[in-house]
PDB file of C-alpha atoms in Angstrom:
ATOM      1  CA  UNK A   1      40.886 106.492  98.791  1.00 50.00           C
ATOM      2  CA  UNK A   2      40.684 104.789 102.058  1.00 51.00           C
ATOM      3  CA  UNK A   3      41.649 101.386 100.015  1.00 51.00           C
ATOM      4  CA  UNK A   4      45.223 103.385  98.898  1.00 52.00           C
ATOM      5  CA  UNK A   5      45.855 104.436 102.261  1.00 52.00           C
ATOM      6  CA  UNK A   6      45.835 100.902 103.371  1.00 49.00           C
ATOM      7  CA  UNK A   7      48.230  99.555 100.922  1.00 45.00           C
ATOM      8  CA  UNK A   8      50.287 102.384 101.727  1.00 45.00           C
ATOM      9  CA  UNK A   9      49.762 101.230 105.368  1.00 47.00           C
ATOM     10  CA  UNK A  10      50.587  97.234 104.395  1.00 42.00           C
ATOM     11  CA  UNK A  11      53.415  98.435 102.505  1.00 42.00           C
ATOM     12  CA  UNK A  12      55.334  99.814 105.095  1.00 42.00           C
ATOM     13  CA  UNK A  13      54.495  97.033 107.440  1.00 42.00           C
ATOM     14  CA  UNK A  14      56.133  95.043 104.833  1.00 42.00           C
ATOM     15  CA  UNK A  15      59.161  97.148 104.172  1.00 40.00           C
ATOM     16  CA  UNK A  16      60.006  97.551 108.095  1.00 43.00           C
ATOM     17  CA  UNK A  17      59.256  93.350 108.978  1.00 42.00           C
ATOM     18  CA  UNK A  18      61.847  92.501 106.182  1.00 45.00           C
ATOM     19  CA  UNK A  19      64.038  95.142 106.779  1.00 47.00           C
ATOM     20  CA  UNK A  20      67.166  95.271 104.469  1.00 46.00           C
ATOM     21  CA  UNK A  21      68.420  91.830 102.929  1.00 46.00           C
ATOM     22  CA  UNK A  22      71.813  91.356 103.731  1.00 49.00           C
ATOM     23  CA  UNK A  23      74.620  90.992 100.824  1.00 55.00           C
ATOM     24  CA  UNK A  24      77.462  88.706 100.758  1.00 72.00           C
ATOM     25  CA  UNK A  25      80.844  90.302 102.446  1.00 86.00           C
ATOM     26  CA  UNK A  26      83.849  88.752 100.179  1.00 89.00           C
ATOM     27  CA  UNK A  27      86.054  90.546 102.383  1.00 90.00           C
ATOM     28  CA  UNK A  28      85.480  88.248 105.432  1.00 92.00           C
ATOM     29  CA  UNK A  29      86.609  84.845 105.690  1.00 95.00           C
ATOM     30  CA  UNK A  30      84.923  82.583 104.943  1.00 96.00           C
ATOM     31  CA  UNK A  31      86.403  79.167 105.850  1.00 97.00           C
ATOM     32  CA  UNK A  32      88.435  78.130 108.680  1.00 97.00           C
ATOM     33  CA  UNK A  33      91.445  75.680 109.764  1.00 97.00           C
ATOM     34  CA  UNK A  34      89.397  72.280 109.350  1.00 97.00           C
ATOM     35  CA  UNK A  35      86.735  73.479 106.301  1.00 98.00           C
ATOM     36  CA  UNK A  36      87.487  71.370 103.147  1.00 98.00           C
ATOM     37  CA  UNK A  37      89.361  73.825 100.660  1.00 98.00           C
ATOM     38  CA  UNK A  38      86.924  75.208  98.036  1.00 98.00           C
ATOM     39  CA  UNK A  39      87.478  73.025  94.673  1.00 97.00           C
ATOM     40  CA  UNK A  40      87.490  75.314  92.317  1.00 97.00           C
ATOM     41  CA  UNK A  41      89.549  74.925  88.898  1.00 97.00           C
ATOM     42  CA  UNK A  42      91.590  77.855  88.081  1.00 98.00           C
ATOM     43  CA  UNK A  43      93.504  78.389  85.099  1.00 97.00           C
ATOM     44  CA  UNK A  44      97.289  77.924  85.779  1.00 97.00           C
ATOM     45  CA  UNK A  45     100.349  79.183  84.322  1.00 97.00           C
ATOM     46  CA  UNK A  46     103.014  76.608  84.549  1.00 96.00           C
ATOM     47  CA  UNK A  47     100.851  73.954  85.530  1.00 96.00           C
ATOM     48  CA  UNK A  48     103.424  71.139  84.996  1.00 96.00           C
ATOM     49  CA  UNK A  49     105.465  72.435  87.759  1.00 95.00           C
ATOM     50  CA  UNK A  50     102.623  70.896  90.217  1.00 94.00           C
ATOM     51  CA  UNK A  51     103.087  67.538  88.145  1.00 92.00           C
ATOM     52  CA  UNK A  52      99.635  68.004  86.257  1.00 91.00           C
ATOM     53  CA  UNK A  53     100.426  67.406  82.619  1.00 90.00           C
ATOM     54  CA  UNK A  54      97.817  67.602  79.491  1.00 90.00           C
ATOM     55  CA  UNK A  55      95.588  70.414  81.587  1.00 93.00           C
ATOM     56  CA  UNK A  56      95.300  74.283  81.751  1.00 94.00           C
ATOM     57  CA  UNK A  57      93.570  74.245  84.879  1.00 96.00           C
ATOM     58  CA  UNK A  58      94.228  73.285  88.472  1.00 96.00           C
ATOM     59  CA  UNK A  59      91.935  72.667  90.901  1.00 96.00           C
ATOM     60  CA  UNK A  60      92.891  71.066  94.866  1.00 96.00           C
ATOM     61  CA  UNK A  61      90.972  68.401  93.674  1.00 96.00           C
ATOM     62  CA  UNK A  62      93.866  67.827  91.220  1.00 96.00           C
ATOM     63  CA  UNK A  63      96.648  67.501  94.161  1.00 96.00           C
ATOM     64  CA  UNK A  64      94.843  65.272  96.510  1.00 93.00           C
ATOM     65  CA  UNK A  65      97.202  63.181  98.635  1.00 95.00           C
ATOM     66  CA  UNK A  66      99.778  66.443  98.853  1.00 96.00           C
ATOM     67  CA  UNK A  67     100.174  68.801 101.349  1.00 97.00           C
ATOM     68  CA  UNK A  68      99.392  72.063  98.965  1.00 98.00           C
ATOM     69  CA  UNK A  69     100.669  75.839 100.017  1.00 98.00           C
ATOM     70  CA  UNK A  70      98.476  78.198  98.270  1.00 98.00           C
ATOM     71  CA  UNK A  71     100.080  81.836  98.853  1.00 98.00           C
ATOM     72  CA  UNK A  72      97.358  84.544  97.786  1.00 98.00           C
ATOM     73  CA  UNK A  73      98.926  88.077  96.601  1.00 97.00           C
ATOM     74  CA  UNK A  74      97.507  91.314  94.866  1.00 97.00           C
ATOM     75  CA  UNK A  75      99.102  91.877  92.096  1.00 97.00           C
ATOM     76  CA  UNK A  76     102.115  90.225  90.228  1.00 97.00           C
ATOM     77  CA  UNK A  77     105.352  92.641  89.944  1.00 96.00           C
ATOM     78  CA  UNK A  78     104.533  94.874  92.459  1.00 96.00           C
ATOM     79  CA  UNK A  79     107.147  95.070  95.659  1.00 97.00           C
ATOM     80  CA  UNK A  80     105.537  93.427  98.242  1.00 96.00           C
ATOM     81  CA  UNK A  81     104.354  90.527  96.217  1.00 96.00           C
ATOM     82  CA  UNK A  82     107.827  90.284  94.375  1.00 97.00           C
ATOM     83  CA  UNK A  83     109.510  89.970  97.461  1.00 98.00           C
ATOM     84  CA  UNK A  84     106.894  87.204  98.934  1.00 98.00           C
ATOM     85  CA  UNK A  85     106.963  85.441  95.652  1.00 98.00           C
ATOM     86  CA  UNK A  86     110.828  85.353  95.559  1.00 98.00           C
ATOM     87  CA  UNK A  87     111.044  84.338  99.029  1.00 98.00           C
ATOM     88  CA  UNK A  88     109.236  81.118  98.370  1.00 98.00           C
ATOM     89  CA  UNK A  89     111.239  80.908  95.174  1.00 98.00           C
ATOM     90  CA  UNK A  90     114.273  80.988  96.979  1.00 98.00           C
ATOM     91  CA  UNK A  91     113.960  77.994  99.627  1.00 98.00           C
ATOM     92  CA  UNK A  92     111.303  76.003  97.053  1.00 98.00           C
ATOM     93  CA  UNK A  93     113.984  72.958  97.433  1.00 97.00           C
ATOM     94  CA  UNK A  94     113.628  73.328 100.916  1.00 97.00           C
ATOM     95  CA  UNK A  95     109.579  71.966 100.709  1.00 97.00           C
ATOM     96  CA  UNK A  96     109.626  68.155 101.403  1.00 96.00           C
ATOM     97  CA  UNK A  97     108.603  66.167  98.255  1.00 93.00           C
ATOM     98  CA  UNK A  98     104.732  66.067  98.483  1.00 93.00           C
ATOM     99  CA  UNK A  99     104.114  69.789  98.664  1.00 97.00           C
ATOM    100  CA  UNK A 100     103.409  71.869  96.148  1.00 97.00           C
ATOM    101  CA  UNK A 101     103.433  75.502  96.442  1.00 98.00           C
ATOM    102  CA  UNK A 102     101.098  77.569  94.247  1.00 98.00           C
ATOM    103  CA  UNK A 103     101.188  81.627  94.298  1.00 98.00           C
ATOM    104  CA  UNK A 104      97.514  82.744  93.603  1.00 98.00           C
ATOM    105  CA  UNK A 105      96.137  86.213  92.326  1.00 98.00           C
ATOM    106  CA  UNK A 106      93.402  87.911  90.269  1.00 98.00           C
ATOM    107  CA  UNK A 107      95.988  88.674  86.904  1.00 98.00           C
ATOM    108  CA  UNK A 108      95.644  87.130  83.752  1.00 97.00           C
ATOM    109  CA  UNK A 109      98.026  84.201  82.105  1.00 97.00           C
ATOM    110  CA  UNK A 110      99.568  86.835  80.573  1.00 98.00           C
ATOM    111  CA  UNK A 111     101.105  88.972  83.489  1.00 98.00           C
ATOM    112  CA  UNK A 112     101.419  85.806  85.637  1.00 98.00           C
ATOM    113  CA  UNK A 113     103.617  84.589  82.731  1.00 98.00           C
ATOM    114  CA  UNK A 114     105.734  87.739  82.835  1.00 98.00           C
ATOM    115  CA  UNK A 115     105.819  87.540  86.428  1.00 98.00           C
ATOM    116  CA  UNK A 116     107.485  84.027  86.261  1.00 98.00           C
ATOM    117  CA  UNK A 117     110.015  84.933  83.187  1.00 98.00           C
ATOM    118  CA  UNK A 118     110.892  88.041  85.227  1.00 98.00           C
ATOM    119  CA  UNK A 119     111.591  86.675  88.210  1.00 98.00           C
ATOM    120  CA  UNK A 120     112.637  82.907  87.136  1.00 98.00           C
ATOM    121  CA  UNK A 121     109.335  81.577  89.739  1.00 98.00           C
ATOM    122  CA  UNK A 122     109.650  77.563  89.931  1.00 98.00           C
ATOM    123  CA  UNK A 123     106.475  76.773  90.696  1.00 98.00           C
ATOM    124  CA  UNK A 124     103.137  77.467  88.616  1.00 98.00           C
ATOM    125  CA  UNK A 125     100.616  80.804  89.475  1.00 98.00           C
ATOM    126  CA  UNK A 126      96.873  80.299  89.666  1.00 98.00           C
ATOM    127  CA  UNK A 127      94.896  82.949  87.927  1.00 98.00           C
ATOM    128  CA  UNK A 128      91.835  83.615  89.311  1.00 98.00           C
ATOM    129  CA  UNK A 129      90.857  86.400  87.316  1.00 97.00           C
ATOM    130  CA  UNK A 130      86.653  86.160  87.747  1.00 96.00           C
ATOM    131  CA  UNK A 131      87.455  86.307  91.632  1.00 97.00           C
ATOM    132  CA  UNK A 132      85.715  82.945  92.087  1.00 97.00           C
ATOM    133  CA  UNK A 133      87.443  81.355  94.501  1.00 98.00           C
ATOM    134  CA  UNK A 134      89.039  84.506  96.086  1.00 97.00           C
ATOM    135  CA  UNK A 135      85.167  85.496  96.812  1.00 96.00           C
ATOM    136  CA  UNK A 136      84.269  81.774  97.945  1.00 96.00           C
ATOM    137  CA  UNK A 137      87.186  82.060 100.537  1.00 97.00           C
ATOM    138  CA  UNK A 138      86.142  85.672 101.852  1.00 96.00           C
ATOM    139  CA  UNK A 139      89.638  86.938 100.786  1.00 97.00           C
ATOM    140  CA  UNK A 140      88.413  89.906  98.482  1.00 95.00           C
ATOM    141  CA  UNK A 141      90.800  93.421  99.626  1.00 94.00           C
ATOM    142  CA  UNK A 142      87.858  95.424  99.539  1.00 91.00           C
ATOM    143  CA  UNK A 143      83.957  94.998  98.724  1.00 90.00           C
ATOM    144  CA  UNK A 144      84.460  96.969  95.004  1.00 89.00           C
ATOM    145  CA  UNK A 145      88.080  95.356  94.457  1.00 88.00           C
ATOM    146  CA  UNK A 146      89.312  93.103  92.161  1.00 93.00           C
ATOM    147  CA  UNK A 147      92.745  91.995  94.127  1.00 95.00           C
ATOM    148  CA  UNK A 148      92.922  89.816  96.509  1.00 97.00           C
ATOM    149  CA  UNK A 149      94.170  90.291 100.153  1.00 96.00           C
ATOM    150  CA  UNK A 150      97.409  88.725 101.124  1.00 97.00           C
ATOM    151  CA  UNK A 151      96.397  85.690 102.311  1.00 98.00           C
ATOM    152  CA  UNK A 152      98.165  81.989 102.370  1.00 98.00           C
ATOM    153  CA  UNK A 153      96.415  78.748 102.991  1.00 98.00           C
ATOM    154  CA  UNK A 154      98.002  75.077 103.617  1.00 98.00           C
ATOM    155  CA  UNK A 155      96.070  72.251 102.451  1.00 98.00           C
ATOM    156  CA  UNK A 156      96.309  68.988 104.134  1.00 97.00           C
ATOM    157  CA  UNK A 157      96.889  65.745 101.669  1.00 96.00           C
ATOM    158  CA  UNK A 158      92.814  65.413 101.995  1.00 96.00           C
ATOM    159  CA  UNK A 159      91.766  68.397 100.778  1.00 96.00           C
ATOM    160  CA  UNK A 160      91.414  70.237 104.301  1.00 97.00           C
ATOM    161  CA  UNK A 161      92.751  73.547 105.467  1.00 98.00           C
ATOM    162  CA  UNK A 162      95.333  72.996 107.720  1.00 98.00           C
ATOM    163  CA  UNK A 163      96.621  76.195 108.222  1.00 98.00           C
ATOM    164  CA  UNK A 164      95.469  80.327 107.709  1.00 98.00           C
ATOM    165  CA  UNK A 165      98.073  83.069 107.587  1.00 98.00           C
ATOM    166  CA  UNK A 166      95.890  86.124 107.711  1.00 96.00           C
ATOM    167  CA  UNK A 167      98.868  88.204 108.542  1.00 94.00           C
ATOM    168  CA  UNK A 168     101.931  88.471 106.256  1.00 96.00           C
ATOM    169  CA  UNK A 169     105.068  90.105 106.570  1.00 97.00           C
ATOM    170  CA  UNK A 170     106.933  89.324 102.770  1.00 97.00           C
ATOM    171  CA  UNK A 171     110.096  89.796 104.263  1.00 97.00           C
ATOM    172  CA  UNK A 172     109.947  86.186 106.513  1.00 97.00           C
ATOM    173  CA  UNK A 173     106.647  84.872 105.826  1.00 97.00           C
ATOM    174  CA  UNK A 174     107.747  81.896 102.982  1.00 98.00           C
ATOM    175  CA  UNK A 175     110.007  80.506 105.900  1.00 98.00           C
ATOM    176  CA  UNK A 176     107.538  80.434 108.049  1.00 97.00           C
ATOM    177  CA  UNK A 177     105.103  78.323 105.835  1.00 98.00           C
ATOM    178  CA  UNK A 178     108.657  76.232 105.737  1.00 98.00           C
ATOM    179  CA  UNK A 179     108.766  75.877 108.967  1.00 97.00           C
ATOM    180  CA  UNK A 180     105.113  74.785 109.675  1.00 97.00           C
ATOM    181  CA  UNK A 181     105.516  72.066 106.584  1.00 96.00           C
ATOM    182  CA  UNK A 182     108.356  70.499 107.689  1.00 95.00           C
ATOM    183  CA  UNK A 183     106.746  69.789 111.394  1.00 91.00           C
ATOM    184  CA  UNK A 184     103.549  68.505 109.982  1.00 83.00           C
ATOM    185  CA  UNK A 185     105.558  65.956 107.892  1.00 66.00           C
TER     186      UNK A 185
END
């Protein structure tokens, strides 16, 4: 008896030392301006658009020596990301040569694909539909979600984050990413 109180004893000595093992929050960043962008090879819809020919997926890796816009969204066709995604469509000539500009979200090749047709998108979606690099870059909208948050990262022609936007408006946020391109060039 006095042998079960003991463990009983050791076990909760245990139990309180290692208290309770925390778990990875994919809703906090994760990197910062500076970090080298996680390379992590997404299938892409429209890949060709980003001058990568003979592939299905797209990684940074893939666009080294270009300044790369990545704009995160949470789900094709809905209004906000409509508007965002048609912002950039509309002043895409605008971006000096060497950037490409990639819209990025959890949905599958097909709905990206019917996001393009519907909305005539120039410039190829990333589908990152096992949350891999959504959850690498702490960008996850909540800890049981499966969208990201509304995030948009530049990429530097080494492979570097040059730039977070952690806070969107649609409405004027693709000119602003203009803006910041064009002064960095």
């Amino acid at each position: 008896m006095t042998s079960h109180k003991h463990l009983w004893g050791l076990t909760a000595v245990v139990t309180l030392s290692l208290g309770t093992i925390a778990v990875a929050d994919d809703t906090q960043l994760k990197v910062k301006v500076g970090d080298p962008f996680p390379n992590v090879a997404l299938e892409a819809v429209q890949i060709e658009k980003a001058g990568i020919s003979g592939k299905k997926t797209l990684s940074i890796a893939d666009l080294k020596g270009k300044t790369v816009v990545i704009f995160f969204y949470p789900k094709a066709l809905t209004k906000g990301c409509t508007v965002e995604s048609c912002g950039f469509r509309d002043i895409i000539s605008e971006f000096p040569q060497d950037v490409v500009v990639l819209g990025a979200s959890a949905d599958d090749r097909q709905l990206q694909q019917k996001f393009i047709d519907t909305h005539m998108l120039p410039y190829p979606l990333l589908c990152d539909t096992n949350l891999e690099l959504i959850k690498q870059l702490g960008i996850l909208s909540n800890p049981k979600g499966k969208t990201p948050k509304r995030v948009t990262f530049i990429i530097d022609k080494q492979g570097r984050i040059a730039k977070i936007y952690e806070k969107v408006n649609v409405n004027t946020h693709p000119k602003e990413v203009l803006e910041f391109v064009k002064n960095r060039s």
